[in-house]
Structures are given as structure tokens and as C-alpha cells.
Amino acid sequence: MSKPVLDASVTYRRVMLKISGEALMGDQGFGLHPPTVQRIAQEVKSVHDLGVEICMVIGGGNIFRGLAGSAQGMERTTADYMGMLATVMNALAMQSALESLGVFTRVISAIPMDQVCEPYIRRRAVRHLEKKRVCIFAAGTGNPYFTTDTAATLRANEMACQAIFKGTKVDGVYDKDPKKHADAKRYETVSYDECLAKHLGVMDASAIALARDNNLPIIVFSLDEPGGFRGILRGEGTYTRVQG
């Protein structure tokens, strides 16, 4: 299969797509919704077809959330490791969906589990991207107390991504919840420091600080908008850009 050549209209050559585990469960209250996984895979394929090199990090909140488990009395470190394993399950589901569309994919885990996915080796992962394989980074950073937001920002920096695309249920960053407040205003651009000071909920504080320190822009957009991911890479659509 020939490798896609980078489309002249796209803004970025290599990007990180960060989505929550909840994005994979559709209208269900728990678990994986295969049609939703397939729809997101189609969105990723549409960008891959432009020749863009794609990294992904998927949360695990649709299966297990470490912080919630800890709040219910479970020991925090154990709960976080369980959450990391949930991200591996989501990554494998996304790999299956992408490969059914003809997109070569590698799941790369921060926790070694050689029978189901590759261990994280930076140079090998970079080579996969150069070969136009989608790399899904699973198991967070491999450490408890760090979220998948921080893992996505860490891997984006290690892979020399030019931006993080944060797929959400709304089309950007608002000054308050647009689902609860009709007068909520969307930011076109917002600074890292303003996100931290106003607790805008783009990503957790560690992730935003890491992006700020490495001047890595964060693009917040709606994953529910068909063609939105592809459109934004071509300079179209509605989104918020978080930058210095």
C-alpha cells in the first residue's frame, strides 16, 4: 500500500490527537460503543489520508477511572494502574477499527505487555510515524498520579508533534459551560496562563504547564462534528487555540 503524501493545504505535518475514554462509549453509560469507535476511526483516517502523521492518546474513563476508584476507598496507586489498563483496552479497540479501514496502526504501551502491544521505545515510535503508521500511546506515562492529558503532552513533545488536538463534545474553550449557560462565550485563542488561572478545564494543570514550557499549541475542537478534525487541519471550522 502506498504511503499518503502530505497535502499542501494542511497546517501541521505531525499531530497528537487526545480524546477521552468517554468519547468511545456513545450514548451508553459505560464501555465501548463499536459504531462510535468506527466513526472516530473514520475521522482519523480522513486526516491520515492527507499525509499527516498521527499520534493518539485515549483516556480510560469509559471503563475505569483511577481517581474515582480512589475516592471510593481503593488505594490510589492500584486504582491508577487499573485506569492505565483500561486505556490499553481502548487503544486496542481503536487499532482494530483503524486497521479495518486499511490504516496501519501500532499500540505502544508505557507498561510492557508484549503479547498485545509494543513497549514504548521513542526511536521505534518515531520510525513508525515516519512510515505513516498511526501510533496509539497507551497506559499513560506508566506512572500513577499522572493523567492521560499529561501523557499526551509528554508523548507529543517526545514525538516532536507540532500541536495537540483535544477532541471534546464542544467546539472550543468557553468561559463557562455552554450546555448550562446560554450566554457562554467561546475563546478564539487563549493563553496557557489564562487557562490555569481561570481553571478553564482544557487539560489538567500539569499538561498545560508542560505544553506552555515547550511552546506546544493545543487545539480544542468538537469530535462530534463530522469532518471537523480534517477541516481544522486545513484551516477551516470552529475551534479554540491555546498558546503562549
mmCIF file of C-alpha atoms in Angstrom:
data_model
loop_
_atom_site.group_PDB
_atom_site.id
_atom_site.type_symbol
_atom_site.label_atom_id
_atom_site.label_comp_id
_atom_site.label_asym_id
_atom_site.label_seq_id
_atom_site.Cartn_x
_atom_site.Cartn_y
_atom_site.Cartn_z
ATOM 1 C CA MET A 1 0.000 0.000 0.000
ATOM 2 C CA SER A 2 1.412 3.398 -0.995
ATOM 3 C CA LYS A 3 2.003 5.927 1.773
ATOM 4 C CA PRO A 4 -0.099 9.121 1.662
ATOM 5 C CA VAL A 5 1.818 12.224 0.604
ATOM 6 C CA LEU A 6 1.390 15.340 2.770
ATOM 7 C CA ASP A 7 -1.368 17.523 1.339
ATOM 8 C CA ALA A 8 -0.162 21.054 0.591
ATOM 9 C CA SER A 9 -3.255 22.542 2.284
ATOM 10 C CA VAL A 10 -2.616 21.180 5.767
ATOM 11 C CA THR A 11 -1.189 23.250 8.597
ATOM 12 C CA TYR A 12 0.672 20.541 10.525
ATOM 13 C CA ARG A 13 2.847 17.603 9.487
ATOM 14 C CA ARG A 14 2.667 15.622 12.763
ATOM 15 C CA VAL A 15 -0.011 15.947 15.434
ATOM 16 C CA MET A 16 -1.219 14.383 18.668
ATOM 17 C CA LEU A 17 -4.952 13.609 18.963
ATOM 18 C CA LYS A 18 -6.122 13.344 22.580
ATOM 19 C CA ILE A 19 -9.606 12.028 23.259
ATOM 20 C CA SER A 20 -11.337 10.874 26.398
ATOM 21 C CA GLY A 21 -12.407 7.314 27.011
ATOM 22 C CA GLU A 22 -15.967 8.612 27.349
ATOM 23 C CA ALA A 23 -15.833 9.625 23.672
ATOM 24 C CA LEU A 24 -15.863 5.921 22.762
ATOM 25 C CA MET A 25 -18.999 4.967 24.656
ATOM 26 C CA GLY A 26 -21.525 6.851 22.522
ATOM 27 C CA ASP A 27 -24.902 7.136 24.238
ATOM 28 C CA GLN A 28 -24.107 4.274 26.596
ATOM 29 C CA GLY A 29 -23.216 4.934 30.187
ATOM 30 C CA PHE A 30 -20.225 2.613 30.182
ATOM 31 C CA GLY A 31 -17.832 0.675 27.949
ATOM 32 C CA LEU A 32 -17.237 0.745 24.207
ATOM 33 C CA HIS A 33 -19.813 1.532 21.519
ATOM 34 C CA PRO A 34 -18.400 -0.052 18.318
ATOM 35 C CA PRO A 35 -20.228 2.275 15.873
ATOM 36 C CA THR A 36 -18.818 5.301 17.741
ATOM 37 C CA VAL A 37 -15.317 3.830 17.723
ATOM 38 C CA GLN A 38 -15.680 3.242 13.976
ATOM 39 C CA ARG A 39 -16.890 6.814 13.388
ATOM 40 C CA ILE A 40 -13.877 8.274 15.208
ATOM 41 C CA ALA A 41 -11.591 5.919 13.275
ATOM 42 C CA GLN A 42 -13.082 7.317 10.062
ATOM 43 C CA GLU A 43 -12.226 10.839 11.242
ATOM 44 C CA VAL A 44 -8.645 9.770 11.946
ATOM 45 C CA LYS A 45 -8.391 8.052 8.551
ATOM 46 C CA SER A 46 -9.591 11.197 6.773
ATOM 47 C CA VAL A 47 -6.645 13.100 8.294
ATOM 48 C CA HIS A 48 -4.222 10.244 7.697
ATOM 49 C CA ASP A 49 -5.251 10.352 4.012
ATOM 50 C CA LEU A 50 -3.928 13.934 3.916
ATOM 51 C CA GLY A 51 -0.454 12.570 4.699
ATOM 52 C CA VAL A 52 -0.432 13.847 8.296
ATOM 53 C CA GLU A 53 1.500 11.734 10.816
ATOM 54 C CA ILE A 54 -0.830 10.958 13.728
ATOM 55 C CA CYS A 55 -0.209 10.088 17.372
ATOM 56 C CA MET A 56 -3.139 9.284 19.645
ATOM 57 C CA VAL A 57 -3.768 9.040 23.379
ATOM 58 C CA ILE A 58 -7.156 7.775 24.574
ATOM 59 C CA GLY A 59 -8.328 8.021 28.173
ATOM 60 C CA GLY A 60 -9.857 5.133 30.089
ATOM 61 C CA GLY A 61 -12.783 6.779 31.864
ATOM 62 C CA ASN A 62 -15.394 4.749 29.972
ATOM 63 C CA ILE A 63 -14.055 1.614 31.684
ATOM 64 C CA PHE A 64 -12.323 2.686 34.880
ATOM 65 C CA ARG A 65 -11.166 6.000 36.314
ATOM 66 C CA GLY A 66 -8.401 5.772 38.910
ATOM 67 C CA LEU A 67 -9.338 8.950 40.764
ATOM 68 C CA ALA A 68 -12.948 7.808 41.117
ATOM 69 C CA GLY A 69 -11.815 4.411 42.377
ATOM 70 C CA SER A 70 -9.558 6.101 44.900
ATOM 71 C CA ALA A 71 -12.435 8.290 46.100
ATOM 72 C CA GLN A 72 -14.399 5.131 46.868
ATOM 73 C CA GLY A 73 -11.674 3.791 49.131
ATOM 74 C CA MET A 74 -9.395 1.955 46.722
ATOM 75 C CA GLU A 75 -5.668 2.523 47.179
ATOM 76 C CA ARG A 76 -4.749 5.300 44.723
ATOM 77 C CA THR A 77 -1.737 3.670 43.065
ATOM 78 C CA THR A 78 -3.651 0.443 42.401
ATOM 79 C CA ALA A 79 -6.628 2.392 41.075
ATOM 80 C CA ASP A 80 -4.399 4.376 38.704
ATOM 81 C CA TYR A 81 -2.791 1.221 37.337
ATOM 82 C CA MET A 82 -6.264 -0.185 36.685
ATOM 83 C CA GLY A 83 -7.082 3.017 34.792
ATOM 84 C CA MET A 84 -3.915 2.565 32.699
ATOM 85 C CA LEU A 85 -5.023 -0.949 31.740
ATOM 86 C CA ALA A 86 -8.376 0.499 30.647
ATOM 87 C CA THR A 87 -6.554 2.811 28.216
ATOM 88 C CA VAL A 88 -4.853 -0.225 26.651
ATOM 89 C CA MET A 89 -8.263 -1.803 26.011
ATOM 90 C CA ASN A 90 -9.475 1.397 24.331
ATOM 91 C CA ALA A 91 -6.291 1.640 22.266
ATOM 92 C CA LEU A 92 -6.717 -1.940 21.012
ATOM 93 C CA ALA A 93 -10.335 -1.194 20.059
ATOM 94 C CA MET A 94 -9.237 1.877 18.094
ATOM 95 C CA GLN A 95 -6.420 -0.092 16.442
ATOM 96 C CA SER A 96 -8.918 -2.720 15.292
ATOM 97 C CA ALA A 97 -11.239 -0.044 13.869
ATOM 98 C CA LEU A 98 -8.423 1.777 12.049
ATOM 99 C CA GLU A 99 -6.949 -1.375 10.580
ATOM 100 C CA SER A 100 -10.389 -2.423 9.309
ATOM 101 C CA LEU A 101 -10.183 0.805 7.267
ATOM 102 C CA GLY A 102 -6.740 -0.052 5.934
ATOM 103 C CA VAL A 103 -4.737 2.252 8.226
ATOM 104 C CA PHE A 104 -1.612 0.612 9.651
ATOM 105 C CA THR A 105 -1.535 1.188 13.409
ATOM 106 C CA ARG A 106 0.693 0.433 16.373
ATOM 107 C CA VAL A 107 -0.415 0.348 20.020
ATOM 108 C CA ILE A 108 2.545 1.351 22.186
ATOM 109 C CA SER A 109 2.241 0.831 25.929
ATOM 110 C CA ALA A 110 4.167 2.521 28.738
ATOM 111 C CA ILE A 111 3.634 -0.725 30.686
ATOM 112 C CA PRO A 112 5.237 -3.695 28.896
ATOM 113 C CA MET A 113 2.737 -6.322 27.760
ATOM 114 C CA ASP A 114 4.452 -7.806 24.748
ATOM 115 C CA GLN A 115 1.718 -10.233 23.743
ATOM 116 C CA VAL A 116 -0.793 -7.479 22.961
ATOM 117 C CA CYS A 117 1.210 -4.354 22.089
ATOM 118 C CA GLU A 118 4.682 -2.863 21.785
ATOM 119 C CA PRO A 119 6.655 -1.376 24.673
ATOM 120 C CA TYR A 120 7.402 2.335 24.424
ATOM 121 C CA ILE A 121 10.746 2.968 22.719
ATOM 122 C CA ARG A 122 10.936 6.535 21.448
ATOM 123 C CA ARG A 123 13.097 5.951 18.379
ATOM 124 C CA ARG A 124 10.971 2.999 17.270
ATOM 125 C CA ALA A 125 7.792 5.056 17.681
ATOM 126 C CA VAL A 126 9.269 7.890 15.609
ATOM 127 C CA ARG A 127 10.112 5.401 12.880
ATOM 128 C CA HIS A 128 6.521 4.121 12.859
ATOM 129 C CA LEU A 129 5.308 7.695 12.329
ATOM 130 C CA GLU A 130 7.792 8.223 9.503
ATOM 131 C CA LYS A 131 6.317 5.110 7.874
ATOM 132 C CA LYS A 132 2.856 6.737 8.164
ATOM 133 C CA ARG A 133 1.590 4.350 10.830
ATOM 134 C CA VAL A 134 -0.801 5.762 13.420
ATOM 135 C CA CYS A 135 0.767 5.395 16.878
ATOM 136 C CA ILE A 136 -1.653 4.976 19.791
ATOM 137 C CA PHE A 137 0.154 5.537 23.075
ATOM 138 C CA ALA A 138 -1.480 3.572 25.899
ATOM 139 C CA ALA A 139 -1.080 3.137 29.684
ATOM 140 C CA GLY A 140 -0.481 6.836 30.266
ATOM 141 C CA THR A 141 3.059 7.649 31.320
ATOM 142 C CA GLY A 142 3.309 4.296 33.109
ATOM 143 C CA ASN A 143 3.185 6.106 36.457
ATOM 144 C CA PRO A 144 0.337 6.637 38.906
ATOM 145 C CA TYR A 145 -0.789 10.191 39.739
ATOM 146 C CA PHE A 146 -0.381 11.336 36.112
ATOM 147 C CA THR A 147 -3.391 11.748 33.825
ATOM 148 C CA THR A 148 -3.690 10.829 30.162
ATOM 149 C CA ASP A 149 -3.685 14.591 29.419
ATOM 150 C CA THR A 150 -0.160 14.749 30.800
ATOM 151 C CA ALA A 151 0.758 11.550 28.936
ATOM 152 C CA ALA A 152 -0.495 13.055 25.666
ATOM 153 C CA THR A 153 1.528 16.234 26.186
ATOM 154 C CA LEU A 154 4.636 14.264 27.153
ATOM 155 C CA ARG A 155 4.416 11.969 24.117
ATOM 156 C CA ALA A 156 3.605 14.900 21.825
ATOM 157 C CA ASN A 157 6.830 16.587 22.894
ATOM 158 C CA GLU A 158 8.864 13.384 22.606
ATOM 159 C CA MET A 159 7.490 12.727 19.113
ATOM 160 C CA ALA A 160 8.093 16.352 18.031
ATOM 161 C CA CYS A 161 4.399 16.903 17.278
ATOM 162 C CA GLN A 162 3.520 20.396 16.114
ATOM 163 C CA ALA A 163 0.220 20.583 18.016
ATOM 164 C CA ILE A 164 -2.098 18.673 20.338
ATOM 165 C CA PHE A 165 -5.672 18.310 19.094
ATOM 166 C CA LYS A 166 -8.027 17.853 22.047
ATOM 167 C CA GLY A 167 -11.287 16.329 20.807
ATOM 168 C CA THR A 168 -14.247 17.177 23.065
ATOM 169 C CA LYS A 169 -18.040 17.443 22.913
ATOM 170 C CA VAL A 170 -17.953 21.226 22.380
ATOM 171 C CA ASP A 171 -16.328 23.296 19.648
ATOM 172 C CA GLY A 172 -13.698 25.024 21.768
ATOM 173 C CA VAL A 173 -12.962 26.561 25.151
ATOM 174 C CA TYR A 174 -15.705 28.613 26.806
ATOM 175 C CA ASP A 175 -15.677 30.955 29.791
ATOM 176 C CA LYS A 176 -18.364 28.721 31.352
ATOM 177 C CA ASP A 177 -20.206 25.526 30.488
ATOM 178 C CA PRO A 178 -22.119 26.236 27.232
ATOM 179 C CA LYS A 179 -24.549 23.380 27.963
ATOM 180 C CA LYS A 180 -25.661 25.094 31.172
ATOM 181 C CA HIS A 181 -25.265 28.770 30.259
ATOM 182 C CA ALA A 182 -26.742 30.229 27.063
ATOM 183 C CA ASP A 183 -24.520 33.315 27.384
ATOM 184 C CA ALA A 184 -21.253 31.315 27.486
ATOM 185 C CA LYS A 185 -18.605 32.837 25.220
ATOM 186 C CA ARG A 186 -16.090 30.855 23.211
ATOM 187 C CA TYR A 187 -12.467 31.919 23.061
ATOM 188 C CA GLU A 188 -10.824 32.088 19.629
ATOM 189 C CA THR A 189 -7.438 31.982 21.337
ATOM 190 C CA VAL A 190 -6.493 31.775 24.998
ATOM 191 C CA SER A 191 -3.137 31.708 26.751
ATOM 192 C CA TYR A 192 -1.792 28.810 28.792
ATOM 193 C CA ASP A 193 -1.610 31.044 31.859
ATOM 194 C CA GLU A 194 -5.220 32.152 31.465
ATOM 195 C CA CYS A 195 -6.324 28.504 31.245
ATOM 196 C CA LEU A 196 -4.520 27.823 34.500
ATOM 197 C CA ALA A 197 -5.660 30.983 36.289
ATOM 198 C CA LYS A 198 -9.323 30.639 35.300
ATOM 199 C CA HIS A 199 -9.463 26.822 35.615
ATOM 200 C CA LEU A 200 -10.954 26.568 32.117
ATOM 201 C CA GLY A 201 -10.720 22.779 32.111
ATOM 202 C CA VAL A 202 -8.871 22.381 28.806
ATOM 203 C CA MET A 203 -6.474 19.838 30.330
ATOM 204 C CA ASP A 204 -5.087 19.301 33.792
ATOM 205 C CA ALA A 205 -2.573 21.810 35.128
ATOM 206 C CA SER A 206 0.479 19.574 34.622
ATOM 207 C CA ALA A 207 -0.364 19.053 30.945
ATOM 208 C CA ILE A 208 -0.938 22.757 30.277
ATOM 209 C CA ALA A 209 2.277 23.723 32.075
ATOM 210 C CA LEU A 210 4.239 21.147 30.061
ATOM 211 C CA ALA A 211 2.723 22.438 26.806
ATOM 212 C CA ARG A 212 3.488 26.038 27.828
ATOM 213 C CA ASP A 213 7.092 25.265 28.736
ATOM 214 C CA ASN A 214 7.645 23.685 25.302
ATOM 215 C CA ASN A 215 5.521 26.175 23.331
ATOM 216 C CA LEU A 216 3.231 23.389 22.085
ATOM 217 C CA PRO A 217 -0.176 24.716 20.935
ATOM 218 C CA ILE A 218 -3.378 22.943 21.995
ATOM 219 C CA ILE A 219 -6.303 22.970 19.555
ATOM 220 C CA VAL A 220 -9.652 22.274 21.242
ATOM 221 C CA PHE A 221 -12.429 21.206 18.864
ATOM 222 C CA SER A 222 -15.602 19.123 18.703
ATOM 223 C CA LEU A 223 -15.057 15.474 17.921
ATOM 224 C CA ASP A 224 -18.811 15.159 17.300
ATOM 225 C CA GLU A 225 -18.641 17.440 14.248
ATOM 226 C CA PRO A 226 -18.279 15.231 11.126
ATOM 227 C CA GLY A 227 -15.125 16.172 9.241
ATOM 228 C CA GLY A 228 -14.103 18.596 11.969
ATOM 229 C CA PHE A 229 -10.637 17.140 12.591
ATOM 230 C CA ARG A 230 -9.780 17.181 8.885
ATOM 231 C CA GLY A 231 -11.294 20.630 8.380
ATOM 232 C CA ILE A 232 -9.290 22.281 11.141
ATOM 233 C CA LEU A 233 -6.056 20.863 9.750
ATOM 234 C CA ARG A 234 -6.951 22.662 6.515
ATOM 235 C CA GLY A 235 -7.678 25.947 8.296
ATOM 236 C CA GLU A 236 -11.467 25.572 8.402
ATOM 237 C CA GLY A 237 -14.069 25.076 11.131
ATOM 238 C CA THR A 238 -14.566 26.301 14.679
ATOM 239 C CA TYR A 239 -12.048 25.711 17.466
ATOM 240 C CA THR A 240 -10.027 27.376 20.211
ATOM 241 C CA ARG A 241 -6.261 27.643 20.060
ATOM 242 C CA VAL A 242 -4.379 27.593 23.364
ATOM 243 C CA GLN A 243 -0.960 29.194 23.009
ATOM 244 C CA GLY A 244 1.554 31.463 24.713
#
